[in-house]
Amino acid sequence: MFSTIFKIIGSILLIMFFTGIIVGSSVLINIFKMADNTVDVDLHTLKLDLTSFIYVNDENGNPVEYQSVYAGESRIWVDYDNIPEAMKNAIIAIEDKRFYDHKGVDWIRTGGAVLNLATGGGNSGAGGGSTLTQQLIKNLTNRNDVSITRKVTEIFSALEFEKKYSKEDILEAYLNYIYLGQGCNGVYTASYTYFGKHVSELSLAECASLIGITNNPSKYDPLGTLEVKDEETGEVKT
């Protein structure tokens, strides 16, 4: 009897072992396929003004801006050295605190995001786990689907990305690509739209205000409207 039980248990374990090998091999093959599907983007070719300007001569013969023309996006590239340190520090503080320490992927935040997902999302502080590098790749590729495949591909892409580009290159590109409400793509156009000045001239408070928009452009847009309901009277004010 015991011999029969041992045979049954042994058979079950053997089946589980080979099933694990098959499943594990399949997972590894898919991971390697995703690793080959990394993003091939040249950041240096992105440093192009996507908005064109038309100039006319004034009464003194000096050229002055007459009109700006753009196709799908209003975006002017601003170099890293012309972006205030306060703005760089602000985006790192709210989006990727270990930006200068990781190699494209913050494994601590990624682990927290996985744990958050496994436990039903109870730990809201874990966030999505994406680094600035990963977010930049998402913006460049327009991959917005919520799937494990995209996240894994994004991770491999971020690791490869940081082998090719410096932290300064990535931060510069990120700040030139983020959407900041009012049709503003990048900090250059946002600076003029909200404060009427070049981004290099922004104060600490202005940098913080502008970067704060990134968490929710529709909600934190300084020029937008917000409806607030008075709990006592029920009156809705704009």
PDB file of C-alpha atoms in Angstrom:
ATOM      1  CA  MET A   1       0.000   0.000   0.000  1.00  0.00           C
ATOM      2  CA  PHE A   2       2.759   2.417   1.019  1.00  0.00           C
ATOM      3  CA  SER A   3       4.639   1.477  -2.126  1.00  0.00           C
ATOM      4  CA  THR A   4       1.630   2.473  -4.228  1.00  0.00           C
ATOM      5  CA  ILE A   5       1.258   5.802  -2.376  1.00  0.00           C
ATOM      6  CA  PHE A   6       4.953   6.575  -2.898  1.00  0.00           C
ATOM      7  CA  LYS A   7       4.623   5.774  -6.593  1.00  0.00           C
ATOM      8  CA  ILE A   8       1.617   8.101  -6.907  1.00  0.00           C
ATOM      9  CA  ILE A   9       3.391  10.897  -5.014  1.00  0.00           C
ATOM     10  CA  GLY A  10       6.550  10.341  -7.059  1.00  0.00           C
ATOM     11  CA  SER A  11       4.562  10.488 -10.297  1.00  0.00           C
ATOM     12  CA  ILE A  12       2.865  13.736  -9.231  1.00  0.00           C
ATOM     13  CA  LEU A  13       6.193  15.319  -8.280  1.00  0.00           C
ATOM     14  CA  LEU A  14       7.735  14.173 -11.560  1.00  0.00           C
ATOM     15  CA  ILE A  15       4.848  15.691 -13.532  1.00  0.00           C
ATOM     16  CA  MET A  16       5.144  18.929 -11.547  1.00  0.00           C
ATOM     17  CA  PHE A  17       8.912  18.995 -12.171  1.00  0.00           C
ATOM     18  CA  PHE A  18       8.625  18.638 -15.951  1.00  0.00           C
ATOM     19  CA  THR A  19       5.664  21.031 -16.066  1.00  0.00           C
ATOM     20  CA  GLY A  20       7.786  23.576 -14.196  1.00  0.00           C
ATOM     21  CA  ILE A  21      10.623  23.125 -16.692  1.00  0.00           C
ATOM     22  CA  ILE A  22       8.255  23.618 -19.650  1.00  0.00           C
ATOM     23  CA  VAL A  23       6.569  26.682 -18.127  1.00  0.00           C
ATOM     24  CA  GLY A  24       9.885  28.134 -16.971  1.00  0.00           C
ATOM     25  CA  SER A  25      11.448  27.626 -20.405  1.00  0.00           C
ATOM     26  CA  SER A  26       8.473  29.304 -22.060  1.00  0.00           C
ATOM     27  CA  VAL A  27       8.730  32.281 -19.715  1.00  0.00           C
ATOM     28  CA  LEU A  28      12.477  32.618 -20.324  1.00  0.00           C
ATOM     29  CA  ILE A  29      12.016  32.452 -24.100  1.00  0.00           C
ATOM     30  CA  ASN A  30       9.394  35.207 -23.959  1.00  0.00           C
ATOM     31  CA  ILE A  31      11.619  37.342 -21.718  1.00  0.00           C
ATOM     32  CA  PHE A  32      14.539  37.013 -24.148  1.00  0.00           C
ATOM     33  CA  LYS A  33      12.213  37.954 -27.001  1.00  0.00           C
ATOM     34  CA  MET A  34      11.154  41.073 -25.101  1.00  0.00           C
ATOM     35  CA  ALA A  35      14.801  41.865 -24.401  1.00  0.00           C
ATOM     36  CA  ASP A  36      15.431  41.938 -28.153  1.00  0.00           C
ATOM     37  CA  ASN A  37      12.494  44.339 -28.630  1.00  0.00           C
ATOM     38  CA  THR A  38      14.210  47.311 -26.984  1.00  0.00           C
ATOM     39  CA  VAL A  39      13.761  50.918 -28.092  1.00  0.00           C
ATOM     40  CA  ASP A  40      16.133  52.216 -30.737  1.00  0.00           C
ATOM     41  CA  VAL A  41      15.945  56.009 -30.368  1.00  0.00           C
ATOM     42  CA  ASP A  42      18.698  58.543 -30.941  1.00  0.00           C
ATOM     43  CA  LEU A  43      18.208  61.299 -28.378  1.00  0.00           C
ATOM     44  CA  HIS A  44      20.621  63.569 -30.191  1.00  0.00           C
ATOM     45  CA  THR A  45      18.417  63.668 -33.302  1.00  0.00           C
ATOM     46  CA  LEU A  46      15.492  64.834 -31.160  1.00  0.00           C
ATOM     47  CA  LYS A  47      17.144  68.201 -30.478  1.00  0.00           C
ATOM     48  CA  LEU A  48      15.158  69.907 -33.194  1.00  0.00           C
ATOM     49  CA  ASP A  49      12.755  72.811 -32.813  1.00  0.00           C
ATOM     50  CA  LEU A  50       9.348  71.367 -33.526  1.00  0.00           C
ATOM     51  CA  THR A  51       7.859  74.875 -33.695  1.00  0.00           C
ATOM     52  CA  SER A  52       8.773  77.283 -36.499  1.00  0.00           C
ATOM     53  CA  PHE A  53       8.819  81.059 -36.118  1.00  0.00           C
ATOM     54  CA  ILE A  54       7.997  83.704 -38.706  1.00  0.00           C
ATOM     55  CA  TYR A  55       9.904  86.979 -38.287  1.00  0.00           C
ATOM     56  CA  VAL A  56       9.241  90.401 -39.825  1.00  0.00           C
ATOM     57  CA  ASN A  57      11.307  93.561 -39.675  1.00  0.00           C
ATOM     58  CA  ASP A  58      10.059  96.400 -37.497  1.00  0.00           C
ATOM     59  CA  GLU A  59      10.269 100.101 -38.371  1.00  0.00           C
ATOM     60  CA  ASN A  60      13.959 100.060 -37.464  1.00  0.00           C
ATOM     61  CA  GLY A  61      14.702  97.081 -39.665  1.00  0.00           C
ATOM     62  CA  ASN A  62      15.159  94.694 -36.731  1.00  0.00           C
ATOM     63  CA  PRO A  63      13.596  91.210 -37.003  1.00  0.00           C
ATOM     64  CA  VAL A  64      10.805  90.548 -34.512  1.00  0.00           C
ATOM     65  CA  GLU A  65       8.707  87.429 -34.006  1.00  0.00           C
ATOM     66  CA  TYR A  66       5.439  87.701 -35.929  1.00  0.00           C
ATOM     67  CA  GLN A  67       3.919  84.247 -35.549  1.00  0.00           C
ATOM     68  CA  SER A  68       4.750  80.746 -34.366  1.00  0.00           C
ATOM     69  CA  VAL A  69       3.690  77.767 -36.460  1.00  0.00           C
ATOM     70  CA  TYR A  70       3.595  74.134 -35.414  1.00  0.00           C
ATOM     71  CA  ALA A  71       1.980  70.957 -36.642  1.00  0.00           C
ATOM     72  CA  GLY A  72       0.889  68.461 -34.015  1.00  0.00           C
ATOM     73  CA  GLU A  73       2.811  69.776 -31.025  1.00  0.00           C
ATOM     74  CA  SER A  74       4.084  73.103 -29.741  1.00  0.00           C
ATOM     75  CA  ARG A  75       7.570  72.250 -28.494  1.00  0.00           C
ATOM     76  CA  ILE A  76      10.887  74.092 -28.439  1.00  0.00           C
ATOM     77  CA  TRP A  77      13.964  72.206 -27.303  1.00  0.00           C
ATOM     78  CA  VAL A  78      15.961  73.777 -24.478  1.00  0.00           C
ATOM     79  CA  ASP A  79      19.461  72.554 -23.641  1.00  0.00           C
ATOM     80  CA  TYR A  80      20.352  71.009 -20.303  1.00  0.00           C
ATOM     81  CA  ASP A  81      22.520  73.956 -19.219  1.00  0.00           C
ATOM     82  CA  ASN A  82      19.601  76.379 -19.706  1.00  0.00           C
ATOM     83  CA  ILE A  83      17.278  74.436 -17.418  1.00  0.00           C
ATOM     84  CA  PRO A  84      17.389  75.668 -13.782  1.00  0.00           C
ATOM     85  CA  GLU A  85      18.852  73.281 -11.211  1.00  0.00           C
ATOM     86  CA  ALA A  86      15.723  73.824  -9.113  1.00  0.00           C
ATOM     87  CA  MET A  87      13.610  72.387 -11.926  1.00  0.00           C
ATOM     88  CA  LYS A  88      15.853  69.342 -12.344  1.00  0.00           C
ATOM     89  CA  ASN A  89      15.832  68.735  -8.602  1.00  0.00           C
ATOM     90  CA  ALA A  90      12.049  69.149  -8.470  1.00  0.00           C
ATOM     91  CA  ILE A  91      11.304  66.525 -11.128  1.00  0.00           C
ATOM     92  CA  ILE A  92      13.735  64.074  -9.537  1.00  0.00           C
ATOM     93  CA  ALA A  93      12.233  64.661  -6.086  1.00  0.00           C
ATOM     94  CA  ILE A  94       8.671  63.855  -7.133  1.00  0.00           C
ATOM     95  CA  GLU A  95       9.266  61.252  -9.843  1.00  0.00           C
ATOM     96  CA  ASP A  96      12.525  59.387  -9.279  1.00  0.00           C
ATOM     97  CA  LYS A  97      14.444  60.065  -6.046  1.00  0.00           C
ATOM     98  CA  ARG A  98      17.168  57.532  -6.849  1.00  0.00           C
ATOM     99  CA  PHE A  99      17.628  58.764 -10.429  1.00  0.00           C
ATOM    100  CA  TYR A 100      21.391  59.258 -10.079  1.00  0.00           C
ATOM    101  CA  ASP A 101      21.867  55.934  -8.267  1.00  0.00           C
ATOM    102  CA  HIS A 102      20.118  53.401 -10.522  1.00  0.00           C
ATOM    103  CA  LYS A 103      21.019  52.164 -14.011  1.00  0.00           C
ATOM    104  CA  GLY A 104      17.650  52.823 -15.614  1.00  0.00           C
ATOM    105  CA  VAL A 105      15.479  50.720 -13.309  1.00  0.00           C
ATOM    106  CA  ASP A 106      14.814  51.369  -9.629  1.00  0.00           C
ATOM    107  CA  TRP A 107      14.536  47.790  -8.405  1.00  0.00           C
ATOM    108  CA  ILE A 108      13.316  48.921  -4.975  1.00  0.00           C
ATOM    109  CA  ARG A 109      10.352  50.780  -6.454  1.00  0.00           C
ATOM    110  CA  THR A 110       9.768  48.021  -9.002  1.00  0.00           C
ATOM    111  CA  GLY A 111       9.659  45.442  -6.215  1.00  0.00           C
ATOM    112  CA  GLY A 112       7.260  47.681  -4.291  1.00  0.00           C
ATOM    113  CA  ALA A 113       5.009  47.991  -7.339  1.00  0.00           C
ATOM    114  CA  VAL A 114       4.973  44.207  -7.808  1.00  0.00           C
ATOM    115  CA  LEU A 115       4.132  43.705  -4.128  1.00  0.00           C
ATOM    116  CA  ASN A 116       1.452  46.366  -4.424  1.00  0.00           C
ATOM    117  CA  LEU A 117      -0.063  44.518  -7.380  1.00  0.00           C
ATOM    118  CA  ALA A 118       0.162  41.131  -5.660  1.00  0.00           C
ATOM    119  CA  THR A 119      -1.602  42.433  -2.553  1.00  0.00           C
ATOM    120  CA  GLY A 120      -4.435  44.048  -4.454  1.00  0.00           C
ATOM    121  CA  GLY A 121      -3.097  47.590  -4.644  1.00  0.00           C
ATOM    122  CA  GLY A 122      -3.438  48.339  -0.982  1.00  0.00           C
ATOM    123  CA  ASN A 123      -0.058  50.059  -0.793  1.00  0.00           C
ATOM    124  CA  SER A 124      -0.792  53.203  -2.785  1.00  0.00           C
ATOM    125  CA  GLY A 125       2.570  54.684  -1.916  1.00  0.00           C
ATOM    126  CA  ALA A 126       4.388  52.164  -4.052  1.00  0.00           C
ATOM    127  CA  GLY A 127       3.237  53.844  -7.252  1.00  0.00           C
ATOM    128  CA  GLY A 128       4.005  52.404 -10.654  1.00  0.00           C
ATOM    129  CA  GLY A 129       7.724  51.970 -10.051  1.00  0.00           C
ATOM    130  CA  SER A 130       8.743  53.658 -13.320  1.00  0.00           C
ATOM    131  CA  THR A 131      11.932  55.717 -13.386  1.00  0.00           C
ATOM    132  CA  LEU A 132      12.403  58.912 -15.402  1.00  0.00           C
ATOM    133  CA  THR A 133      14.210  56.780 -17.976  1.00  0.00           C
ATOM    134  CA  GLN A 134      11.277  54.405 -18.284  1.00  0.00           C
ATOM    135  CA  GLN A 135       8.799  57.282 -18.471  1.00  0.00           C
ATOM    136  CA  LEU A 136      10.854  58.936 -21.209  1.00  0.00           C
ATOM    137  CA  ILE A 137      10.829  55.704 -23.221  1.00  0.00           C
ATOM    138  CA  LYS A 138       7.067  55.485 -22.771  1.00  0.00           C
ATOM    139  CA  ASN A 139       6.673  59.073 -24.013  1.00  0.00           C
ATOM    140  CA  LEU A 140       8.952  58.491 -27.008  1.00  0.00           C
ATOM    141  CA  THR A 141       7.245  55.265 -28.090  1.00  0.00           C
ATOM    142  CA  ASN A 142       3.655  56.213 -27.153  1.00  0.00           C
ATOM    143  CA  ARG A 143       3.239  52.760 -25.651  1.00  0.00           C
ATOM    144  CA  ASN A 144       0.396  53.257 -23.188  1.00  0.00           C
ATOM    145  CA  ASP A 145      -1.027  49.755 -22.967  1.00  0.00           C
ATOM    146  CA  VAL A 146      -1.178  48.377 -19.445  1.00  0.00           C
ATOM    147  CA  SER A 147       0.464  44.969 -19.693  1.00  0.00           C
ATOM    148  CA  ILE A 148       3.264  42.939 -18.187  1.00  0.00           C
ATOM    149  CA  THR A 149       4.831  42.582 -21.647  1.00  0.00           C
ATOM    150  CA  ARG A 150       5.144  46.358 -22.041  1.00  0.00           C
ATOM    151  CA  LYS A 151       6.577  46.789 -18.552  1.00  0.00           C
ATOM    152  CA  VAL A 152       9.190  44.065 -19.062  1.00  0.00           C
ATOM    153  CA  THR A 153      10.150  45.479 -22.475  1.00  0.00           C
ATOM    154  CA  GLU A 154      10.334  48.938 -20.894  1.00  0.00           C
ATOM    155  CA  ILE A 155      12.698  47.623 -18.211  1.00  0.00           C
ATOM    156  CA  PHE A 156      15.096  46.099 -20.751  1.00  0.00           C
ATOM    157  CA  SER A 157      14.884  49.249 -22.865  1.00  0.00           C
ATOM    158  CA  ALA A 158      15.727  51.443 -19.868  1.00  0.00           C
ATOM    159  CA  LEU A 159      18.764  49.323 -18.989  1.00  0.00           C
ATOM    160  CA  GLU A 160      20.051  49.594 -22.568  1.00  0.00           C
ATOM    161  CA  PHE A 161      19.160  53.289 -22.750  1.00  0.00           C
ATOM    162  CA  GLU A 162      21.374  54.182 -19.813  1.00  0.00           C
ATOM    163  CA  LYS A 163      24.325  52.393 -21.390  1.00  0.00           C
ATOM    164  CA  LYS A 164      24.091  54.798 -24.350  1.00  0.00           C
ATOM    165  CA  TYR A 165      23.136  58.071 -22.704  1.00  0.00           C
ATOM    166  CA  SER A 166      24.190  60.045 -19.658  1.00  0.00           C
ATOM    167  CA  LYS A 167      21.840  61.061 -16.866  1.00  0.00           C
ATOM    168  CA  GLU A 168      22.042  64.625 -18.195  1.00  0.00           C
ATOM    169  CA  ASP A 169      20.949  63.509 -21.687  1.00  0.00           C
ATOM    170  CA  ILE A 170      17.978  61.614 -20.272  1.00  0.00           C
ATOM    171  CA  LEU A 171      16.906  64.386 -17.903  1.00  0.00           C
ATOM    172  CA  GLU A 172      17.173  66.975 -20.676  1.00  0.00           C
ATOM    173  CA  ALA A 173      15.049  64.886 -23.045  1.00  0.00           C
ATOM    174  CA  TYR A 174      12.494  64.131 -20.336  1.00  0.00           C
ATOM    175  CA  LEU A 175      11.965  67.791 -19.465  1.00  0.00           C
ATOM    176  CA  ASN A 176      11.603  68.626 -23.143  1.00  0.00           C
ATOM    177  CA  TYR A 177       8.978  65.930 -23.684  1.00  0.00           C
ATOM    178  CA  ILE A 178       6.647  66.052 -20.676  1.00  0.00           C
ATOM    179  CA  TYR A 179       3.154  67.476 -21.147  1.00  0.00           C
ATOM    180  CA  LEU A 180       2.387  70.424 -18.889  1.00  0.00           C
ATOM    181  CA  GLY A 181      -1.162  71.408 -19.792  1.00  0.00           C
ATOM    182  CA  GLN A 182      -2.504  74.194 -22.043  1.00  0.00           C
ATOM    183  CA  GLY A 183      -1.028  72.425 -25.076  1.00  0.00           C
ATOM    184  CA  CYS A 184       2.500  72.834 -23.680  1.00  0.00           C
ATOM    185  CA  ASN A 185       4.952  70.079 -24.561  1.00  0.00           C
ATOM    186  CA  GLY A 186       8.198  70.563 -22.683  1.00  0.00           C
ATOM    187  CA  VAL A 187       9.313  73.137 -20.160  1.00  0.00           C
ATOM    188  CA  TYR A 188      10.209  75.815 -22.728  1.00  0.00           C
ATOM    189  CA  THR A 189       6.679  76.414 -24.008  1.00  0.00           C
ATOM    190  CA  ALA A 190       5.211  75.912 -20.527  1.00  0.00           C
ATOM    191  CA  SER A 191       7.503  78.582 -19.085  1.00  0.00           C
ATOM    192  CA  TYR A 192       6.339  81.194 -21.586  1.00  0.00           C
ATOM    193  CA  THR A 193       2.693  80.131 -21.335  1.00  0.00           C
ATOM    194  CA  TYR A 194       2.460  80.325 -17.550  1.00  0.00           C
ATOM    195  CA  PHE A 195       5.101  82.895 -16.622  1.00  0.00           C
ATOM    196  CA  GLY A 196       5.919  84.793 -19.808  1.00  0.00           C
ATOM    197  CA  LYS A 197       9.654  84.232 -19.571  1.00  0.00           C
ATOM    198  CA  HIS A 198      12.419  81.897 -20.697  1.00  0.00           C
ATOM    199  CA  VAL A 199      12.738  78.727 -18.650  1.00  0.00           C
ATOM    200  CA  SER A 200      16.263  79.706 -17.550  1.00  0.00           C
ATOM    201  CA  GLU A 201      14.781  82.747 -15.769  1.00  0.00           C
ATOM    202  CA  LEU A 202      12.299  80.856 -13.604  1.00  0.00           C
ATOM    203  CA  SER A 203      12.521  81.217  -9.830  1.00  0.00           C
ATOM    204  CA  LEU A 204      12.508  78.321  -7.365  1.00  0.00           C
ATOM    205  CA  ALA A 205       8.773  78.746  -6.711  1.00  0.00           C
ATOM    206  CA  GLU A 206       8.001  78.961 -10.425  1.00  0.00           C
ATOM    207  CA  CYS A 207      10.000  75.800 -11.117  1.00  0.00           C
ATOM    208  CA  ALA A 208       8.140  73.952  -8.374  1.00  0.00           C
ATOM    209  CA  SER A 209       4.772  75.212  -9.629  1.00  0.00           C
ATOM    210  CA  LEU A 210       5.506  74.156 -13.196  1.00  0.00           C
ATOM    211  CA  ILE A 211       6.854  70.712 -12.335  1.00  0.00           C
ATOM    212  CA  GLY A 212       3.919  70.114  -9.991  1.00  0.00           C
ATOM    213  CA  ILE A 213       1.653  70.074 -13.046  1.00  0.00           C
ATOM    214  CA  THR A 214       3.117  66.731 -14.195  1.00  0.00           C
ATOM    215  CA  ASN A 215       1.229  64.678 -11.601  1.00  0.00           C
ATOM    216  CA  ASN A 216      -2.109  65.655 -13.131  1.00  0.00           C
ATOM    217  CA  PRO A 217      -2.044  68.311 -15.905  1.00  0.00           C
ATOM    218  CA  SER A 218      -5.834  68.641 -16.047  1.00  0.00           C
ATOM    219  CA  LYS A 219      -6.106  69.142 -12.282  1.00  0.00           C
ATOM    220  CA  TYR A 220      -2.999  71.197 -11.507  1.00  0.00           C
ATOM    221  CA  ASP A 221      -3.068  73.441 -14.582  1.00  0.00           C
ATOM    222  CA  PRO A 222      -2.511  76.972 -13.132  1.00  0.00           C
ATOM    223  CA  LEU A 223      -4.678  78.508 -15.870  1.00  0.00           C
ATOM    224  CA  GLY A 224      -7.399  75.897 -15.670  1.00  0.00           C
ATOM    225  CA  THR A 225     -10.648  76.015 -13.708  1.00  0.00           C
ATOM    226  CA  LEU A 226     -11.671  73.939 -10.730  1.00  0.00           C
ATOM    227  CA  GLU A 227     -15.170  73.387  -9.408  1.00  0.00           C
ATOM    228  CA  VAL A 228     -15.510  73.248  -5.635  1.00  0.00           C
ATOM    229  CA  LYS A 229     -18.716  72.232  -3.880  1.00  0.00           C
ATOM    230  CA  ASP A 230     -19.686  73.803  -0.557  1.00  0.00           C
ATOM    231  CA  GLU A 231     -20.634  70.850   1.646  1.00  0.00           C
ATOM    232  CA  GLU A 232     -23.001  72.986   3.769  1.00  0.00           C
ATOM    233  CA  THR A 233     -24.924  74.815   1.059  1.00  0.00           C
ATOM    234  CA  GLY A 234     -24.375  72.493  -1.857  1.00  0.00           C
ATOM    235  CA  GLU A 235     -23.312  75.473  -3.967  1.00  0.00           C
ATOM    236  CA  VAL A 236     -20.755  74.747  -6.663  1.00  0.00           C
ATOM    237  CA  LYS A 237     -18.190  77.475  -7.252  1.00  0.00           C
ATOM    238  CA  THR A 238     -15.703  77.720 -10.084  1.00  0.00           C
TER     239      THR A 238
END
